[in-house]
Amino acid sequence: MQETELKLELLQSGARSLLKKNPFGSPPIILQQTSIYFDTPGWDLSKRGLSLRIRQSGNERIQTVKAGDGVAAGSFTREEWERPVAGDTPILDDPQIRDLLADAGPKLAALFEVHVKRHRWNVSDQDATIEVALDLGKVVAADREAPLCEIEFEKKAGSPKALFALARKVDLITPTHVGVLSKAERGYHLLGTAPGAVKAASTPLTSEMSAATAFAHIAAACLKQFRLNETVLGWSRDAEALHQARVSLRRLRSLCSICKSLFHDSRFDHLREELKWLASEFGDARNIDVMIDRASSEALSSRLHNARDDAYAAVEASLSSVRARSLMIDATEWISIRDWWTDQSSDTLHEQSARDFASGVFDKFWKKVVKGGNNLIDADDETRHKLRIAAKKLRYAAEFFEPLYKSKAEAKRHRRFIEAMEDLQDQLGSLNDLATAPDMLAALWLSDVASAKDLYSAEDKSKLLKDAAEAHDALVNTRRFWR
């Protein structure tokens, strides 16, 4: 069977408020549940996007195998196989399950457990039936444990839009955030190293995918990267987590720009503007972090650290705002339901293969980068900024669609192309930092602090311009991997 659900995270105090107000129309059924998760010592199931658990609720035990691609954000549509079992040992006598797990069966062992008190409701909303489950408990792995407080909405019948309508109702009662980790992923995270900043990872794509399907997969991965880094920022003012959260939003905005020909509904422009707003809220904090790394005097460094505290407080306020939380729910709904597919005027584009679409994107931005880099040394800051934006979109596109170019020759050319792109982007990024530093220092009332001008010296700019021109020439001479 296929499971479609939406997951939200909330504080335990928020869960208590929700239980007190109970917007679901009936008293909850309360269950104590213990789930044991199994895998091989090498985590073979996790690496293949599978999870295997046995959940005890009262005297009943249900074994569940779930399959997913591991990139979903908030809204999960996964295949699952369930069966009752008598004990806490997996039963693999079903041929389909045995084939799915391949040869992992003999090596399976219990890795971690999830203990929750579940409050469950069945909610009817017009033609939709939704099972709501509020789970309060903990994840336990070896000698480590972590609290768990989340609410899941699982569609039993009707439109999946009802999941999001109910999520918005809950968010009005208590602040929530789109959940991006399954309970299984939480357990694996607990077994690993302490969570930190999360960089973008390659999104699984296949040659059979349409351009629209590829967009939905990549966009979901961008949302997941953002939420994971946002979670880190919830307990630590980590400069790299802030940078990666900002990168994830920039990647998602670039993806929307790259794929804008696929969409013809009014929500697209609204979401893109909201993503631009949220990304801008990270700008001051990120710029200050960069200047702190370049500061050459203790006086400037101290003043910058004070400004950093204020900038991070502003980021935290933005992330906890109704506007930001609503954006994440809206974006998750738009990406996962994909009703922009129904626009008949775009059937040809929707059915176009992801690889053909990507090649067209590469050609478009390649021309912009080649042309924009002419006479780079003598160009003004605005011209170089436009080149930096085009180069960023080309590199992101190359990373997004990389899994579609898998032959040995394509992979080799792709690797060299990305290396050349990274070199050009590094130089253009440093030039942009120099260009924006004076205004940033002025806004912070730091222009007259000792060594402030060292952040944007003419000598540094001259060297960066030369290096950028050489990086551009090297890129132009790099063989394109898509042609």
Short mmCIF file of C-alpha atoms in Angstrom, two decimals:
data_model
loop_
_atom_site.label_atom_id
_atom_site.label_comp_id
_atom_site.label_asym_id
_atom_site.label_seq_id
_atom_site.Cartn_x
_atom_site.Cartn_y
_atom_site.Cartn_z
CA MET A 1 0.00 0.00 0.00
CA GLN A 2 1.03 3.63 -0.37
CA GLU A 3 1.23 6.00 2.58
CA THR A 4 0.75 9.76 2.14
CA GLU A 5 1.45 11.86 5.21
CA LEU A 6 2.50 15.30 6.37
CA LYS A 7 4.67 15.69 9.45
CA LEU A 8 5.08 18.73 11.71
CA GLU A 9 7.44 19.27 14.64
CA LEU A 10 6.37 21.18 17.74
CA LEU A 11 7.45 21.86 21.30
CA GLN A 12 6.08 19.74 24.16
CA SER A 13 4.46 22.89 25.56
CA GLY A 14 2.79 23.31 22.17
CA ALA A 15 1.57 19.72 22.28
CA ARG A 16 -0.03 20.41 25.66
CA SER A 17 -1.78 23.49 24.24
CA LEU A 18 -3.02 21.45 21.31
CA LEU A 19 -4.38 18.72 23.56
CA LYS A 20 -6.11 21.31 25.70
CA LYS A 21 -7.84 23.02 22.76
CA ASN A 22 -8.31 19.79 20.74
CA PRO A 23 -9.45 21.08 17.33
CA PHE A 24 -10.14 17.58 15.97
CA GLY A 25 -13.77 17.19 17.01
CA SER A 26 -13.53 14.18 19.35
CA PRO A 27 -11.47 12.88 22.29
CA PRO A 28 -8.26 11.13 21.21
CA ILE A 29 -7.53 7.44 21.47
CA ILE A 30 -4.39 7.15 23.59
CA LEU A 31 -1.84 4.40 22.92
CA GLN A 32 1.54 3.52 24.37
CA GLN A 33 3.78 2.37 21.54
CA THR A 34 7.28 0.90 21.35
CA SER A 35 8.93 0.49 17.96
CA ILE A 36 12.10 -1.52 17.38
CA TYR A 37 14.04 -0.68 14.20
CA PHE A 38 16.24 -3.23 12.47
CA ASP A 39 19.11 -3.02 10.02
CA THR A 40 22.44 -4.66 9.24
CA PRO A 41 25.64 -3.52 10.99
CA GLY A 42 26.51 -1.64 7.79
CA TRP A 43 23.07 0.02 7.60
CA ASP A 44 22.33 -1.63 4.26
CA LEU A 45 18.59 -0.93 4.49
CA SER A 46 19.05 2.76 5.30
CA LYS A 47 21.45 3.20 2.38
CA ARG A 48 18.77 1.83 0.06
CA GLY A 49 16.02 4.09 1.44
CA LEU A 50 14.33 1.28 3.42
CA SER A 51 13.26 0.96 7.04
CA LEU A 52 12.10 -2.12 8.96
CA ARG A 53 10.40 -1.93 12.32
CA ILE A 54 8.22 -3.94 14.67
CA ARG A 55 5.78 -1.75 16.61
CA GLN A 56 4.05 -2.96 19.75
CA SER A 57 0.79 -1.24 20.70
CA GLY A 58 -0.96 -3.00 23.57
CA ASN A 59 -0.80 -6.73 22.83
CA GLU A 60 -0.53 -6.20 19.07
CA ARG A 61 2.72 -6.23 17.12
CA ILE A 62 2.89 -5.01 13.52
CA GLN A 63 5.94 -5.38 11.30
CA THR A 64 6.32 -2.57 8.73
CA VAL A 65 8.74 -2.14 5.85
CA LYS A 66 8.82 1.32 4.27
CA ALA A 67 10.53 2.47 1.09
CA GLY A 68 11.33 6.08 0.26
CA ASP A 69 13.97 8.15 -1.53
CA GLY A 70 15.15 9.96 1.60
CA VAL A 71 14.75 13.49 0.20
CA ALA A 72 11.15 14.31 1.07
CA ALA A 73 10.46 17.40 3.13
CA GLY A 74 7.38 17.34 5.31
CA SER A 75 5.14 15.51 2.86
CA PHE A 76 5.96 11.84 2.45
CA THR A 77 4.51 9.46 -0.11
CA ARG A 78 6.02 6.05 0.50
CA GLU A 79 5.37 2.44 -0.26
CA GLU A 80 4.83 0.29 2.83
CA TRP A 81 4.23 -3.37 3.63
CA GLU A 82 2.61 -4.40 6.92
CA ARG A 83 1.86 -7.69 8.62
CA PRO A 84 1.15 -8.86 12.19
CA VAL A 85 3.92 -10.74 13.99
CA ALA A 86 4.03 -12.64 17.26
CA GLY A 87 7.32 -11.37 18.68
CA ASP A 88 10.20 -8.95 18.24
CA THR A 89 11.94 -10.93 15.48
CA PRO A 90 11.34 -9.89 11.84
CA ILE A 91 9.45 -12.38 9.67
CA LEU A 92 10.64 -12.38 6.07
CA ASP A 93 8.67 -15.26 4.53
CA ASP A 94 6.84 -12.99 2.06
CA PRO A 95 8.67 -13.29 -1.30
CA GLN A 96 8.21 -9.59 -2.09
CA ILE A 97 9.70 -8.51 1.24
CA ARG A 98 12.50 -11.05 0.95
CA ASP A 99 13.38 -9.72 -2.50
CA LEU A 100 13.12 -6.11 -1.32
CA LEU A 101 15.54 -6.70 1.53
CA ALA A 102 17.83 -8.73 -0.75
CA ASP A 103 20.32 -10.72 1.35
CA ALA A 104 20.08 -8.49 4.44
CA GLY A 105 17.82 -10.90 6.36
CA PRO A 106 20.45 -13.04 8.16
CA LYS A 107 22.39 -9.94 9.24
CA LEU A 108 19.47 -7.96 10.67
CA ALA A 109 19.74 -6.76 14.26
CA ALA A 110 17.86 -4.27 16.47
CA LEU A 111 19.57 -0.86 16.24
CA PHE A 112 17.33 1.57 18.15
CA GLU A 113 13.88 2.01 19.67
CA VAL A 114 11.20 4.70 19.66
CA HIS A 115 8.91 5.02 22.69
CA VAL A 116 5.88 7.30 22.36
CA LYS A 117 2.55 8.12 23.89
CA ARG A 118 0.33 8.49 20.84
CA HIS A 119 -2.86 10.55 20.75
CA ARG A 120 -4.86 9.53 17.69
CA TRP A 121 -7.91 11.04 15.99
CA ASN A 122 -9.83 10.29 12.81
CA VAL A 123 -10.87 13.56 11.20
CA SER A 124 -13.37 14.01 8.37
CA ASP A 125 -13.25 17.16 6.27
CA GLN A 126 -15.69 17.19 3.36
CA ASP A 127 -14.49 14.35 1.08
CA ALA A 128 -11.25 13.73 3.02
CA THR A 129 -10.53 11.37 5.89
CA ILE A 130 -7.35 11.98 7.84
CA GLU A 131 -5.71 10.06 10.65
CA VAL A 132 -4.02 12.47 13.05
CA ALA A 133 -1.31 11.17 15.40
CA LEU A 134 0.37 13.34 18.04
CA ASP A 135 3.46 11.52 19.35
CA LEU A 136 5.29 12.50 22.54
CA GLY A 137 8.23 10.39 23.61
CA LYS A 138 11.86 9.65 22.85
CA VAL A 139 14.26 7.87 20.53
CA VAL A 140 16.74 5.55 22.27
CA ALA A 141 19.93 4.25 20.63
CA ALA A 142 22.58 2.48 22.71
CA ASP A 143 23.37 4.88 25.59
CA ARG A 144 21.93 7.95 23.86
CA GLU A 145 18.40 9.29 23.64
CA ALA A 146 16.61 12.31 22.18
CA PRO A 147 13.13 13.72 22.82
CA LEU A 148 10.44 13.35 20.17
CA CYS A 149 7.39 15.59 19.72
CA GLU A 150 5.66 15.58 16.35
CA ILE A 151 2.24 15.41 14.76
CA GLU A 152 1.47 13.42 11.62
CA PHE A 153 -1.47 13.75 9.26
CA GLU A 154 -2.04 10.65 7.14
CA LYS A 155 -4.48 10.74 4.23
CA LYS A 156 -6.88 7.82 4.31
CA ALA A 157 -9.25 9.15 1.62
CA GLY A 158 -9.82 12.32 -0.41
CA SER A 159 -7.51 15.10 -1.52
CA PRO A 160 -4.05 15.54 0.06
CA LYS A 161 -4.79 19.28 0.23
CA ALA A 162 -6.83 18.50 3.35
CA LEU A 163 -3.57 17.56 5.14
CA PHE A 164 -2.23 21.06 4.65
CA ALA A 165 -5.49 22.76 5.60
CA LEU A 166 -5.42 20.86 8.89
CA ALA A 167 -1.73 21.67 9.39
CA ARG A 168 -2.48 25.39 9.07
CA LYS A 169 -5.26 25.05 11.64
CA VAL A 170 -2.81 23.44 14.08
CA ASP A 171 -0.18 26.14 13.44
CA LEU A 172 -2.70 28.79 14.47
CA ILE A 173 -2.98 27.09 17.87
CA THR A 174 0.72 26.47 18.46
CA PRO A 175 3.86 27.16 16.38
CA THR A 176 4.93 24.21 14.24
CA HIS A 177 7.67 23.51 11.73
CA VAL A 178 7.58 21.20 8.74
CA GLY A 179 9.18 17.90 9.74
CA VAL A 180 11.83 16.42 7.46
CA LEU A 181 13.01 13.39 9.43
CA SER A 182 11.17 10.12 9.76
CA LYS A 183 11.42 8.32 13.09
CA ALA A 184 13.85 5.91 11.45
CA GLU A 185 16.09 8.78 10.31
CA ARG A 186 16.04 10.20 13.84
CA GLY A 187 17.36 6.91 15.15
CA TYR A 188 20.15 6.73 12.60
CA HIS A 189 21.10 10.33 13.38
CA LEU A 190 21.30 9.43 17.07
CA LEU A 191 23.68 6.57 16.28
CA GLY A 192 25.95 8.88 14.29
CA THR A 193 27.94 11.96 15.14
CA ALA A 194 26.37 15.07 16.65
CA PRO A 195 24.30 16.90 14.01
CA GLY A 196 25.86 19.95 12.40
CA ALA A 197 25.59 21.98 9.23
CA VAL A 198 24.15 20.00 6.31
CA LYS A 199 25.46 20.55 2.79
CA ALA A 200 23.49 19.87 -0.37
CA ALA A 201 23.59 16.28 -1.55
CA SER A 202 22.93 14.77 -4.96
CA THR A 203 19.23 14.08 -5.58
CA PRO A 204 18.37 10.68 -7.10
CA LEU A 205 17.13 11.22 -10.66
CA THR A 206 16.57 8.77 -13.50
CA SER A 207 16.60 9.12 -17.27
CA GLU A 208 12.90 8.16 -17.35
CA MET A 209 11.85 11.19 -15.29
CA SER A 210 10.06 14.14 -16.82
CA ALA A 211 11.39 17.63 -16.20
CA ALA A 212 8.49 18.35 -13.83
CA THR A 213 9.14 15.22 -11.75
CA ALA A 214 12.85 16.03 -11.53
CA PHE A 215 11.98 19.57 -10.36
CA ALA A 216 9.74 18.21 -7.58
CA HIS A 217 12.46 15.84 -6.32
CA ILE A 218 15.18 18.50 -6.34
CA ALA A 219 12.94 21.12 -4.72
CA ALA A 220 12.02 18.72 -1.91
CA ALA A 221 15.72 18.08 -1.28
CA CYS A 222 16.36 21.84 -1.05
CA LEU A 223 13.57 22.20 1.52
CA LYS A 224 14.96 19.32 3.52
CA GLN A 225 18.44 20.84 3.56
CA PHE A 226 16.99 24.14 4.75
CA ARG A 227 14.97 22.58 7.57
CA LEU A 228 17.91 20.48 8.80
CA ASN A 229 20.12 23.56 9.04
CA GLU A 230 17.31 25.59 10.57
CA THR A 231 17.08 22.93 13.28
CA VAL A 232 20.81 23.30 14.03
CA LEU A 233 20.34 27.08 14.31
CA GLY A 234 17.62 26.39 16.88
CA TRP A 235 20.23 25.43 19.47
CA SER A 236 23.47 26.94 18.13
CA ARG A 237 24.50 30.12 16.35
CA ASP A 238 26.58 28.04 13.98
CA ALA A 239 28.04 30.10 11.12
CA GLU A 240 28.23 27.15 8.73
CA ALA A 241 24.65 26.07 9.48
CA LEU A 242 23.47 29.62 8.76
CA HIS A 243 25.48 29.65 5.54
CA GLN A 244 24.06 26.29 4.41
CA ALA A 245 20.50 27.34 5.30
CA ARG A 246 20.98 30.39 3.11
CA VAL A 247 22.54 28.27 0.36
CA SER A 248 19.54 25.92 0.40
CA LEU A 249 17.17 28.85 -0.14
CA ARG A 250 19.36 30.25 -2.90
CA ARG A 251 19.43 26.84 -4.56
CA LEU A 252 15.65 26.57 -4.36
CA ARG A 253 15.19 30.10 -5.76
CA SER A 254 17.64 29.30 -8.56
CA LEU A 255 15.81 26.06 -9.28
CA CYS A 256 12.52 27.94 -9.55
CA SER A 257 14.12 30.45 -11.91
CA ILE A 258 15.70 27.71 -14.00
CA CYS A 259 12.40 25.81 -14.26
CA LYS A 260 9.98 28.76 -14.44
CA SER A 261 8.75 27.68 -17.91
CA LEU A 262 7.08 24.70 -16.22
CA PHE A 263 4.71 26.78 -14.10
CA HIS A 264 1.68 28.88 -14.95
CA ASP A 265 -0.15 29.27 -11.65
CA SER A 266 -0.37 32.38 -9.49
CA ARG A 267 1.34 30.78 -6.50
CA PHE A 268 4.71 30.45 -8.26
CA ASP A 269 5.54 34.17 -8.23
CA HIS A 270 4.27 34.53 -4.65
CA LEU A 271 6.39 31.66 -3.35
CA ARG A 272 9.46 32.90 -5.20
CA GLU A 273 9.06 36.35 -3.61
CA GLU A 274 8.61 34.81 -0.15
CA LEU A 275 11.73 32.69 -0.62
CA LYS A 276 13.60 35.84 -1.65
CA TRP A 277 12.40 37.57 1.54
CA LEU A 278 13.48 34.71 3.79
CA ALA A 279 16.90 34.40 2.12
CA SER A 280 17.43 38.16 2.59
CA GLU A 281 16.88 37.76 6.34
CA PHE A 282 20.14 35.76 6.50
CA GLY A 283 22.18 38.35 4.60
CA ASP A 284 23.46 40.57 7.40
CA ALA A 285 24.47 37.67 9.64
CA ARG A 286 26.31 35.94 6.79
CA ASN A 287 28.11 39.14 5.71
CA ILE A 288 29.24 39.79 9.28
CA ASP A 289 30.56 36.22 9.58
CA VAL A 290 32.61 36.77 6.42
CA MET A 291 33.99 40.08 7.71
CA ILE A 292 34.88 38.55 11.08
CA ASP A 293 37.07 36.01 9.27
CA ARG A 294 38.83 38.87 7.44
CA ALA A 295 39.11 41.32 10.37
CA SER A 296 42.73 42.19 11.16
CA SER A 297 42.28 44.14 14.41
CA GLU A 298 40.86 43.19 17.78
CA ALA A 299 38.79 46.37 17.93
CA LEU A 300 37.02 45.63 14.64
CA SER A 301 36.59 41.97 15.50
CA SER A 302 34.99 42.82 18.85
CA ARG A 303 32.55 45.29 17.29
CA LEU A 304 31.67 42.80 14.57
CA HIS A 305 30.96 40.08 17.14
CA ASN A 306 28.54 42.42 18.93
CA ALA A 307 26.83 43.16 15.62
CA ARG A 308 26.75 39.42 14.93
CA ASP A 309 24.72 38.79 18.08
CA ASP A 310 22.07 41.25 16.92
CA ALA A 311 22.06 39.84 13.39
CA TYR A 312 21.58 36.26 14.59
CA ALA A 313 18.80 37.36 16.95
CA ALA A 314 17.05 38.90 13.93
CA VAL A 315 17.45 35.63 11.99
CA GLU A 316 15.96 33.66 14.88
CA ALA A 317 13.00 36.03 15.05
CA SER A 318 12.39 35.66 11.31
CA LEU A 319 12.56 31.86 11.43
CA SER A 320 10.04 31.71 14.27
CA SER A 321 7.64 34.11 12.58
CA VAL A 322 4.23 33.12 11.23
CA ARG A 323 5.39 34.28 7.81
CA ALA A 324 8.34 31.86 7.68
CA ARG A 325 6.37 28.92 9.08
CA SER A 326 3.55 29.53 6.60
CA LEU A 327 6.05 29.71 3.75
CA MET A 328 7.40 26.26 4.57
CA ILE A 329 3.90 24.75 4.66
CA ASP A 330 2.91 26.53 1.44
CA ALA A 331 6.08 25.50 -0.38
CA THR A 332 5.79 21.90 0.78
CA GLU A 333 2.20 21.73 -0.44
CA TRP A 334 3.01 23.32 -3.80
CA ILE A 335 5.96 21.02 -4.44
CA SER A 336 4.43 17.77 -3.23
CA ILE A 337 0.89 18.01 -4.63
CA ARG A 338 2.13 19.29 -8.01
CA ASP A 339 -1.22 20.53 -9.28
CA TRP A 340 0.72 22.95 -11.50
CA TRP A 341 0.99 19.83 -13.67
CA THR A 342 -2.67 20.19 -14.65
CA ASP A 343 -2.10 23.27 -16.80
CA GLN A 344 -2.89 21.97 -20.27
CA SER A 345 -0.86 24.64 -22.03
CA SER A 346 2.34 23.13 -20.66
CA ASP A 347 1.81 19.45 -21.44
CA THR A 348 4.77 19.38 -23.80
CA LEU A 349 7.11 20.85 -21.20
CA HIS A 350 5.76 18.64 -18.43
CA GLU A 351 6.41 15.53 -20.50
CA GLN A 352 9.81 16.67 -21.76
CA SER A 353 12.56 14.43 -20.43
CA ALA A 354 14.58 15.86 -17.56
CA ARG A 355 17.80 15.42 -19.55
CA ASP A 356 16.54 17.30 -22.63
CA PHE A 357 15.23 20.06 -20.39
CA ALA A 358 18.54 20.25 -18.50
CA SER A 359 20.58 20.49 -21.69
CA GLY A 360 18.50 23.48 -22.78
CA VAL A 361 19.05 25.12 -19.39
CA PHE A 362 22.82 24.56 -19.61
CA ASP A 363 22.98 26.09 -23.09
CA LYS A 364 21.08 29.19 -21.95
CA PHE A 365 23.22 29.97 -18.91
CA TRP A 366 26.46 28.91 -20.57
CA LYS A 367 25.96 31.65 -23.19
CA LYS A 368 25.30 34.20 -20.43
CA VAL A 369 28.45 33.22 -18.52
CA VAL A 370 30.66 33.24 -21.61
CA LYS A 371 29.37 36.62 -22.79
CA GLY A 372 29.23 38.16 -19.31
CA GLY A 373 32.89 37.40 -18.64
CA ASN A 374 34.21 39.35 -21.62
CA ASN A 375 36.47 42.19 -20.46
CA LEU A 376 35.94 41.11 -16.84
CA ILE A 377 38.75 43.24 -15.40
CA ASP A 378 37.39 46.52 -16.74
CA ALA A 379 33.70 45.73 -16.08
CA ASP A 380 31.84 47.57 -13.31
CA ASP A 381 30.63 45.92 -10.09
CA GLU A 382 27.05 45.59 -11.37
CA THR A 383 28.16 43.75 -14.52
CA ARG A 384 30.29 41.38 -12.47
CA HIS A 385 27.36 40.84 -10.12
CA LYS A 386 25.16 39.78 -13.04
CA LEU A 387 27.88 37.39 -14.18
CA ARG A 388 28.08 35.96 -10.66
CA ILE A 389 24.31 35.30 -10.65
CA ALA A 390 24.41 33.60 -14.07
CA ALA A 391 27.42 31.51 -13.01
CA LYS A 392 25.68 30.52 -9.79
CA LYS A 393 22.59 29.33 -11.68
CA LEU A 394 24.72 27.39 -14.16
CA ARG A 395 26.63 25.66 -11.39
CA TYR A 396 23.48 24.86 -9.41
CA ALA A 397 21.85 23.47 -12.56
CA ALA A 398 24.93 21.33 -13.20
CA GLU A 399 24.70 19.98 -9.65
CA PHE A 400 20.92 19.48 -9.76
CA PHE A 401 20.94 17.41 -12.94
CA GLU A 402 24.31 15.67 -12.53
CA PRO A 403 22.73 12.21 -11.92
CA LEU A 404 21.36 12.30 -15.50
CA TYR A 405 24.90 12.29 -16.98
CA LYS A 406 26.35 9.02 -15.79
CA SER A 407 28.53 7.67 -18.58
CA LYS A 408 32.22 7.51 -17.73
CA ALA A 409 33.09 10.31 -20.17
CA GLU A 410 30.18 12.52 -19.02
CA ALA A 411 31.04 12.04 -15.36
CA LYS A 412 34.68 12.98 -16.00
CA ARG A 413 33.74 16.09 -17.97
CA HIS A 414 31.15 17.03 -15.33
CA ARG A 415 33.73 16.82 -12.55
CA ARG A 416 36.15 19.08 -14.45
CA PHE A 417 33.36 21.51 -15.31
CA ILE A 418 32.27 21.83 -11.66
CA GLU A 419 35.88 22.43 -10.57
CA ALA A 420 36.23 25.24 -13.12
CA MET A 421 32.85 26.69 -12.05
CA GLU A 422 33.83 26.61 -8.38
CA ASP A 423 37.05 28.50 -9.10
CA LEU A 424 35.21 31.23 -10.99
CA GLN A 425 32.50 31.49 -8.34
CA ASP A 426 35.06 31.76 -5.54
CA GLN A 427 36.73 34.73 -7.24
CA LEU A 428 33.44 36.43 -8.11
CA GLY A 429 32.15 35.83 -4.57
CA SER A 430 35.23 37.45 -3.04
CA LEU A 431 34.86 40.41 -5.39
CA ASN A 432 31.24 40.77 -4.32
CA ASP A 433 32.30 40.70 -0.66
CA LEU A 434 34.73 43.54 -1.36
CA ALA A 435 32.05 45.51 -3.19
CA THR A 436 29.45 45.19 -0.43
CA ALA A 437 31.81 45.63 2.56
CA PRO A 438 31.81 49.50 2.61
CA ASP A 439 28.01 49.74 2.69
CA MET A 440 27.81 46.98 5.28
CA LEU A 441 30.36 48.66 7.53
CA ALA A 442 28.56 51.99 7.17
CA ALA A 443 25.24 50.41 8.11
CA LEU A 444 26.90 49.02 11.26
CA TRP A 445 28.59 52.37 12.05
CA LEU A 446 32.00 50.70 11.76
CA SER A 447 33.55 52.59 8.83
CA ASP A 448 35.94 54.55 11.07
CA VAL A 449 37.11 51.60 13.18
CA ALA A 450 40.80 50.79 12.88
CA SER A 451 41.59 48.39 10.01
CA ALA A 452 38.03 48.53 8.64
CA LYS A 453 39.34 49.56 5.22
CA ASP A 454 41.56 46.48 5.16
CA LEU A 455 38.41 44.52 4.35
CA TYR A 456 38.22 46.06 0.89
CA SER A 457 41.67 47.19 -0.20
CA ALA A 458 42.39 48.12 -3.82
CA GLU A 459 45.32 45.70 -3.83
CA ASP A 460 43.05 42.78 -2.97
CA LYS A 461 40.57 43.80 -5.67
CA SER A 462 43.25 44.03 -8.35
CA LYS A 463 44.50 40.52 -7.60
CA LEU A 464 40.96 39.09 -7.45
CA LEU A 465 40.09 40.68 -10.81
CA LYS A 466 43.12 39.06 -12.42
CA ASP A 467 42.33 35.68 -10.83
CA ALA A 468 38.67 35.94 -11.87
CA ALA A 469 39.58 36.69 -15.48
CA GLU A 470 41.91 33.67 -15.54
CA ALA A 471 39.21 31.47 -13.97
CA HIS A 472 36.71 32.63 -16.61
CA ASP A 473 39.14 31.82 -19.43
CA ALA A 474 39.75 28.38 -17.92
CA LEU A 475 36.01 27.71 -17.72
CA VAL A 476 35.41 28.76 -21.33
CA ASN A 477 38.11 26.31 -22.40
CA THR A 478 36.60 23.46 -20.34
CA ARG A 479 34.70 20.91 -22.39
CA ARG A 480 30.94 20.97 -21.79
CA PHE A 481 29.65 17.73 -20.31
CA TRP A 482 26.12 17.93 -21.77
CA ARG A 483 27.06 18.19 -25.47
#
